[in-house]
Short mmCIF file of C-alpha atoms in Angstrom, two decimals:
data_model
loop_
_atom_site.label_atom_id
_atom_site.label_comp_id
_atom_site.label_asym_id
_atom_site.label_seq_id
_atom_site.Cartn_x
_atom_site.Cartn_y
_atom_site.Cartn_z
CA UNK A 1 -131.60 160.53 98.85
CA UNK A 2 -133.10 160.00 102.58
CA UNK A 3 -132.86 163.70 103.77
CA UNK A 4 -133.49 164.86 107.38
CA UNK A 5 -134.92 168.74 108.02
CA UNK A 6 -134.75 170.05 111.77
CA UNK A 7 -136.29 173.53 111.98
CA UNK A 8 -139.49 174.43 110.31
CA UNK A 9 -140.21 178.22 111.03
CA UNK A 10 -140.23 181.14 108.19
CA UNK A 11 -137.27 180.02 106.61
CA UNK A 12 -137.09 176.26 107.11
CA UNK A 13 -140.64 175.22 105.96
CA UNK A 14 -140.58 176.28 102.34
CA UNK A 15 -136.86 174.97 102.29
CA UNK A 16 -137.89 171.49 103.64
CA UNK A 17 -140.60 171.71 100.80
CA UNK A 18 -138.48 172.14 98.27
CA UNK A 19 -136.18 168.93 99.02
CA UNK A 20 -139.76 167.09 99.46
CA UNK A 21 -140.74 168.61 95.90
CA UNK A 22 -137.35 167.14 94.48
CA UNK A 23 -138.49 163.42 95.02
CA UNK A 24 -136.52 162.97 98.18
CA UNK A 25 -137.39 160.93 100.95
CA UNK A 26 -137.96 163.60 104.14
CA UNK A 27 -137.72 163.10 107.67
CA UNK A 28 -138.68 166.18 109.57
CA UNK A 29 -138.73 167.55 113.23
CA UNK A 30 -139.71 170.96 114.89
CA UNK A 31 -140.70 171.76 118.26
CA UNK A 32 -144.02 172.82 117.22
CA UNK A 33 -144.80 170.22 115.16
CA UNK A 34 -144.23 169.22 111.38
CA UNK A 35 -147.04 171.11 109.56
CA UNK A 36 -149.99 169.49 108.08
CA UNK A 37 -149.12 170.74 104.53
CA UNK A 38 -145.18 169.03 104.71
CA UNK A 39 -146.88 166.00 105.97
CA UNK A 40 -148.79 165.94 103.01
CA UNK A 41 -146.35 166.54 100.67
CA UNK A 42 -144.78 162.92 101.97
CA UNK A 43 -142.47 163.65 104.57
CA UNK A 44 -142.46 161.65 107.84
CA UNK A 45 -142.75 163.36 111.41
CA UNK A 46 -139.99 162.40 113.56
CA UNK A 47 -139.97 162.57 117.41
CA UNK A 48 -136.59 163.92 118.22
CA UNK A 49 -133.53 165.27 116.09
CA UNK A 50 -131.74 161.72 117.21
CA UNK A 51 -135.17 159.65 115.64
CA UNK A 52 -134.03 162.20 112.39
CA UNK A 53 -130.43 161.40 112.09
CA UNK A 54 -131.33 157.26 112.53
CA UNK A 55 -133.56 157.86 109.21
CA UNK A 56 -131.81 160.04 107.28
CA UNK A 57 -128.33 159.98 104.92
CA UNK A 58 -128.56 163.98 105.12
CA UNK A 59 -129.38 165.86 108.19
CA UNK A 60 -129.95 169.56 107.40
CA UNK A 61 -130.76 172.26 110.73
CA UNK A 62 -132.16 175.76 110.10
CA UNK A 63 -132.28 176.82 113.35
CA UNK A 64 -132.74 180.42 115.42
CA UNK A 65 -129.08 180.55 117.39
CA UNK A 66 -126.17 178.93 118.51
CA UNK A 67 -127.53 177.35 121.60
CA UNK A 68 -130.18 176.01 119.49
CA UNK A 69 -127.88 174.67 117.13
CA UNK A 70 -125.94 172.70 120.09
CA UNK A 71 -128.66 171.36 121.62
CA UNK A 72 -130.40 169.83 118.81
CA UNK A 73 -126.77 168.22 117.61
CA UNK A 74 -125.52 167.29 120.95
CA UNK A 75 -128.41 167.51 123.50
CA UNK A 76 -130.43 164.77 125.13
CA UNK A 77 -131.89 162.98 122.32
CA UNK A 78 -129.42 165.06 119.66
CA UNK A 79 -128.83 164.13 116.35
CA UNK A 80 -125.12 163.00 117.42
CA UNK A 81 -126.94 160.18 119.33
CA UNK A 82 -128.70 159.12 116.38
CA UNK A 83 -125.55 159.25 113.69
CA UNK A 84 -124.14 156.46 112.04
CA UNK A 85 -120.51 156.79 110.19
CA UNK A 86 -120.90 158.28 106.69
CA UNK A 87 -123.58 160.00 107.17
CA UNK A 88 -123.49 164.22 106.41
CA UNK A 89 -124.75 167.07 108.67
CA UNK A 90 -125.51 170.50 106.92
CA UNK A 91 -126.10 173.43 109.12
CA UNK A 92 -127.89 176.38 107.36
CA UNK A 93 -128.52 178.25 110.47
CA UNK A 94 -126.88 181.74 111.00
CA UNK A 95 -124.49 181.06 114.17
CA UNK A 96 -121.09 181.44 115.66
CA UNK A 97 -118.34 180.64 113.23
CA UNK A 98 -115.94 179.62 115.99
CA UNK A 99 -118.93 177.33 117.37
CA UNK A 100 -119.34 175.89 114.18
CA UNK A 101 -115.85 175.10 113.72
CA UNK A 102 -116.27 173.16 117.30
CA UNK A 103 -119.36 171.01 116.09
CA UNK A 104 -117.80 170.52 113.01
CA UNK A 105 -114.92 168.54 114.66
CA UNK A 106 -117.14 166.69 117.22
CA UNK A 107 -119.55 165.22 114.27
CA UNK A 108 -116.47 164.44 111.93
CA UNK A 109 -114.84 162.71 114.98
CA UNK A 110 -118.34 160.22 114.51
CA UNK A 111 -117.14 159.57 111.12
CA UNK A 112 -119.59 162.06 109.34
CA UNK A 113 -119.12 165.01 107.11
CA UNK A 114 -120.19 168.60 108.32
CA UNK A 115 -120.87 171.65 105.89
CA UNK A 116 -122.09 174.99 107.51
CA UNK A 117 -124.07 176.74 104.69
CA UNK A 118 -126.15 179.88 106.01
CA UNK A 119 -128.30 181.67 103.85
CA UNK A 120 -129.37 185.10 102.78
CA UNK A 121 -132.59 186.21 100.90
CA UNK A 122 -134.93 186.05 103.36
CA UNK A 123 -138.63 184.42 103.44
CA UNK A 124 -139.13 185.48 99.73
CA UNK A 125 -135.83 183.71 98.84
CA UNK A 126 -136.62 180.74 100.87
CA UNK A 127 -140.14 180.51 99.34
CA UNK A 128 -138.67 180.98 95.47
CA UNK A 129 -135.45 178.67 96.33
CA UNK A 130 -133.48 181.39 95.20
CA UNK A 131 -131.52 181.96 98.65
CA UNK A 132 -127.73 182.99 98.46
CA UNK A 133 -126.10 179.99 99.96
CA UNK A 134 -122.14 180.50 101.67
CA UNK A 135 -120.81 176.94 102.77
CA UNK A 136 -117.63 176.09 104.76
CA UNK A 137 -116.84 172.34 104.86
CA UNK A 138 -114.08 169.92 103.07
CA UNK A 139 -114.21 169.80 98.95
CA UNK A 140 -115.75 166.33 99.76
CA UNK A 141 -118.21 167.49 102.06
CA UNK A 142 -119.13 170.61 99.78
CA UNK A 143 -119.88 168.55 96.60
CA UNK A 144 -122.05 166.02 98.62
CA UNK A 145 -124.22 168.93 99.81
CA UNK A 146 -124.25 170.94 96.67
CA UNK A 147 -126.92 168.94 94.93
CA UNK A 148 -129.26 169.32 98.01
CA UNK A 149 -128.28 173.09 98.46
CA UNK A 150 -129.26 173.76 94.55
CA UNK A 151 -132.56 172.69 95.34
CA UNK A 152 -133.12 175.58 97.86
CA UNK A 153 -130.40 178.67 96.79
CA UNK A 154 -129.24 179.97 93.02
CA UNK A 155 -126.06 181.73 94.11
CA UNK A 156 -123.75 178.88 96.19
CA UNK A 157 -120.11 179.43 97.05
CA UNK A 158 -117.79 177.36 98.69
CA UNK A 159 -116.27 179.95 100.73
CA UNK A 160 -113.30 177.82 102.73
CA UNK A 161 -113.31 175.15 105.65
CA UNK A 162 -115.77 174.65 108.01
CA UNK A 163 -116.71 177.97 110.14
CA UNK A 164 -116.14 179.84 106.48
CA UNK A 165 -119.90 179.93 105.60
CA UNK A 166 -120.69 181.19 108.85
CA UNK A 167 -117.72 183.90 108.66
CA UNK A 168 -119.09 185.03 105.33
CA UNK A 169 -122.86 185.12 106.92
CA UNK A 170 -121.67 187.49 109.51
CA UNK A 171 -120.12 189.89 106.92
CA UNK A 172 -123.28 189.71 104.90
CA UNK A 173 -125.41 190.84 107.93
CA UNK A 174 -123.14 193.28 108.54
CA UNK A 175 -123.33 195.13 105.28
CA UNK A 176 -127.44 194.41 105.06
CA UNK A 177 -127.68 196.40 108.62
CA UNK A 178 -125.62 198.97 107.83
CA UNK A 179 -127.58 199.46 104.47
CA UNK A 180 -130.75 199.35 106.09
CA UNK A 181 -129.90 202.02 108.61
CA UNK A 182 -128.38 203.92 105.77
CA UNK A 183 -131.78 203.88 103.73
CA UNK A 184 -133.59 204.64 106.69
CA UNK A 185 -131.48 207.75 107.58
CA UNK A 186 -132.04 208.67 104.12
CA UNK A 187 -135.79 208.82 104.15
CA UNK A 188 -136.28 210.04 107.41
CA UNK A 189 -133.91 213.09 106.37
CA UNK A 190 -136.13 213.37 103.35
CA UNK A 191 -139.31 213.33 104.85
CA UNK A 192 -138.33 215.98 107.45
CA UNK A 193 -137.07 218.26 105.02
CA UNK A 194 -140.34 218.01 103.76
CA UNK A 195 -139.81 215.88 100.53
CA UNK A 196 -142.44 212.86 99.70
CA UNK A 197 -139.96 209.77 100.72
CA UNK A 198 -141.59 207.91 98.02
CA UNK A 199 -140.62 209.88 95.20
CA UNK A 200 -137.17 210.25 97.28
CA UNK A 201 -137.00 206.50 97.04
CA UNK A 202 -137.99 206.38 93.22
CA UNK A 203 -135.24 208.91 92.50
CA UNK A 204 -132.67 207.30 94.12
CA UNK A 205 -133.27 203.91 92.43
CA UNK A 206 -131.85 205.22 89.14
CA UNK A 207 -128.70 206.28 90.64
CA UNK A 208 -125.59 205.31 92.47
CA UNK A 209 -127.50 205.14 95.88
CA UNK A 210 -130.03 202.23 94.14
CA UNK A 211 -129.46 198.89 96.10
CA UNK A 212 -131.88 195.91 96.71
CA UNK A 213 -132.26 197.14 100.25
CA UNK A 214 -133.71 201.01 98.96
CA UNK A 215 -135.65 198.85 96.32
CA UNK A 216 -137.48 196.49 98.86
CA UNK A 217 -136.82 197.64 102.48
CA UNK A 218 -137.46 201.27 101.45
CA UNK A 219 -140.85 200.37 99.93
CA UNK A 220 -141.42 198.50 103.18
CA UNK A 221 -140.59 201.58 105.33
CA UNK A 222 -143.00 204.01 103.16
CA UNK A 223 -145.61 201.24 103.18
CA UNK A 224 -145.05 200.60 107.27
CA UNK A 225 -144.97 197.17 105.80
CA UNK A 226 -143.37 195.56 109.17
CA UNK A 227 -144.68 192.19 108.86
CA UNK A 228 -141.39 189.88 109.13
CA UNK A 229 -139.53 188.47 106.42
CA UNK A 230 -136.49 188.63 108.74
CA UNK A 231 -136.95 189.73 112.47
CA UNK A 232 -135.44 192.17 114.08
CA UNK A 233 -134.22 190.01 117.02
CA UNK A 234 -132.69 187.52 114.20
CA UNK A 235 -130.44 190.42 113.08
CA UNK A 236 -129.74 191.77 116.63
CA UNK A 237 -128.28 188.06 117.26
CA UNK A 238 -126.39 188.32 114.19
CA UNK A 239 -124.72 191.53 115.01
CA UNK A 240 -123.84 190.44 118.19
CA UNK A 241 -122.09 187.67 116.28
CA UNK A 242 -120.11 190.35 114.53
CA UNK A 243 -119.31 192.20 117.75
CA UNK A 244 -118.22 189.45 119.56
CA UNK A 245 -116.22 188.51 116.91
CA UNK A 246 -114.55 191.48 116.96
CA UNK A 247 -113.57 191.63 119.90
CA UNK A 248 -112.27 188.36 119.97
CA UNK A 249 -110.02 189.58 117.12
CA UNK A 250 -109.41 192.95 118.25
CA UNK A 251 -111.28 194.76 115.38
CA UNK A 252 -113.15 197.74 115.62
CA UNK A 253 -117.11 197.90 113.98
CA UNK A 254 -118.09 201.01 114.94
CA UNK A 255 -120.84 201.41 112.49
CA UNK A 256 -122.23 197.68 113.10
CA UNK A 257 -122.29 198.85 116.68
CA UNK A 258 -124.34 202.01 116.13
CA UNK A 259 -126.99 199.86 114.43
CA UNK A 260 -127.06 197.48 117.49
CA UNK A 261 -127.96 200.03 119.49
CA UNK A 262 -130.76 200.96 116.97
CA UNK A 263 -132.23 197.26 116.69
CA UNK A 264 -131.72 197.63 120.35
CA UNK A 265 -134.33 200.66 121.03
CA UNK A 266 -136.66 198.57 118.97
CA UNK A 267 -136.59 195.84 120.76
CA UNK A 268 -137.23 197.86 123.95
CA UNK A 269 -140.50 199.06 122.08
CA UNK A 270 -141.88 195.61 121.64
CA UNK A 271 -140.52 195.44 118.10
CA UNK A 272 -138.08 192.15 118.57
CA UNK A 273 -140.93 190.39 115.95
CA UNK A 274 -140.91 193.52 113.44
CA UNK A 275 -139.16 193.40 110.00
CA UNK A 276 -135.74 194.58 110.29
CA UNK A 277 -136.66 197.29 107.93
CA UNK A 278 -138.57 198.46 110.91
CA UNK A 279 -135.15 199.72 112.23
CA UNK A 280 -136.57 203.02 110.49
CA UNK A 281 -138.96 203.42 113.78
CA UNK A 282 -135.78 204.14 115.95
CA UNK A 283 -134.76 207.07 113.78
CA UNK A 284 -138.35 208.30 113.13
CA UNK A 285 -138.34 208.35 117.62
CA UNK A 286 -135.21 210.37 117.11
CA UNK A 287 -136.13 212.51 114.74
CA UNK A 288 -139.78 212.81 116.13
CA UNK A 289 -140.96 212.52 112.56
CA UNK A 290 -142.68 209.60 110.74
CA UNK A 291 -141.94 208.75 106.95
CA UNK A 292 -146.14 208.85 106.72
#
C-alpha cells in the first residue's frame, strides 16, 4: 500500500518506521523535516500534507493537539487539498472527541474514510510496535485500517463510531494520571516517614497495589529518570480534554482536576518537557522532601 505519515516526533518516527519495514511505500512529512534514517528506510519526503495526500492511499497523522490536526487536515496545503475519493485518513493523535467527529464528517463528505486511532504505550510501545490502540470509525473503515494498525500495536480495539477511540483515550489518560499521582503520593509518604522508597516499591509490587505505573514510573521517580517517554505538557493537554468534556457533559472529575493542578505546578517550574512521572516533583515540594 502507498501510505502517508505526517508527524515524526518521539512516537511518530518509530511508528512510521514499522510501516516502512513492512514493505509499504511510505510518503512522509514533518515540520522539522523527515529524519535521514526514515529516508534510508525508503521513505519519500513530501513538501506538504497535501503532497502526502496526493501520493498515498492511506494517510496517518500523529500530531500533538487538536489545532495541529485541524491545520494539517484543513489548512493551506492541508490533507483535504490533496485527497481523492476512496482514500483513508487515520488520525492516531490524542485530541478532542467532539472535534474528531467534526473532522470525520468533513473527510467523509469528500468520499474518504476516517478512523480515529489514538494510542497508549508511550515511546517504548511505539518502538516495540506494542501500542494499545483504541479505534473509532465505521466497521468498513476499521477493517481497512486494521492491517496498518497491526504493524504498530498489539492490542487493538474497535470501540465504536468516529470519536469513540478518542473518548477511550481520554479515559485512559485519566486513569494513568491518577495512578501516577497515587504512586508518587505513596512514595513521598514512605520517604518522609523514613522508609526506603525503593524497598517500599519492591514490597508493593508483590501485592494488590501492583501496577504497570508502579513498576515503570515508580522506578523512574526513584531513579530521577525524567527524560520523556511522555511529556507532562502532553498529559496536561489530555487532562484538559477530559475536564472540558466533563464540563460539557455535566460530569464531575475532582481527582482529574487535582492531577491537572499538579501538572500545572510542574509546568510552572519549567517542567513541560519532563516525563509525566515527574509529577512527583510537585508533591515533593509540598512535602519539602525528595525521594532521594
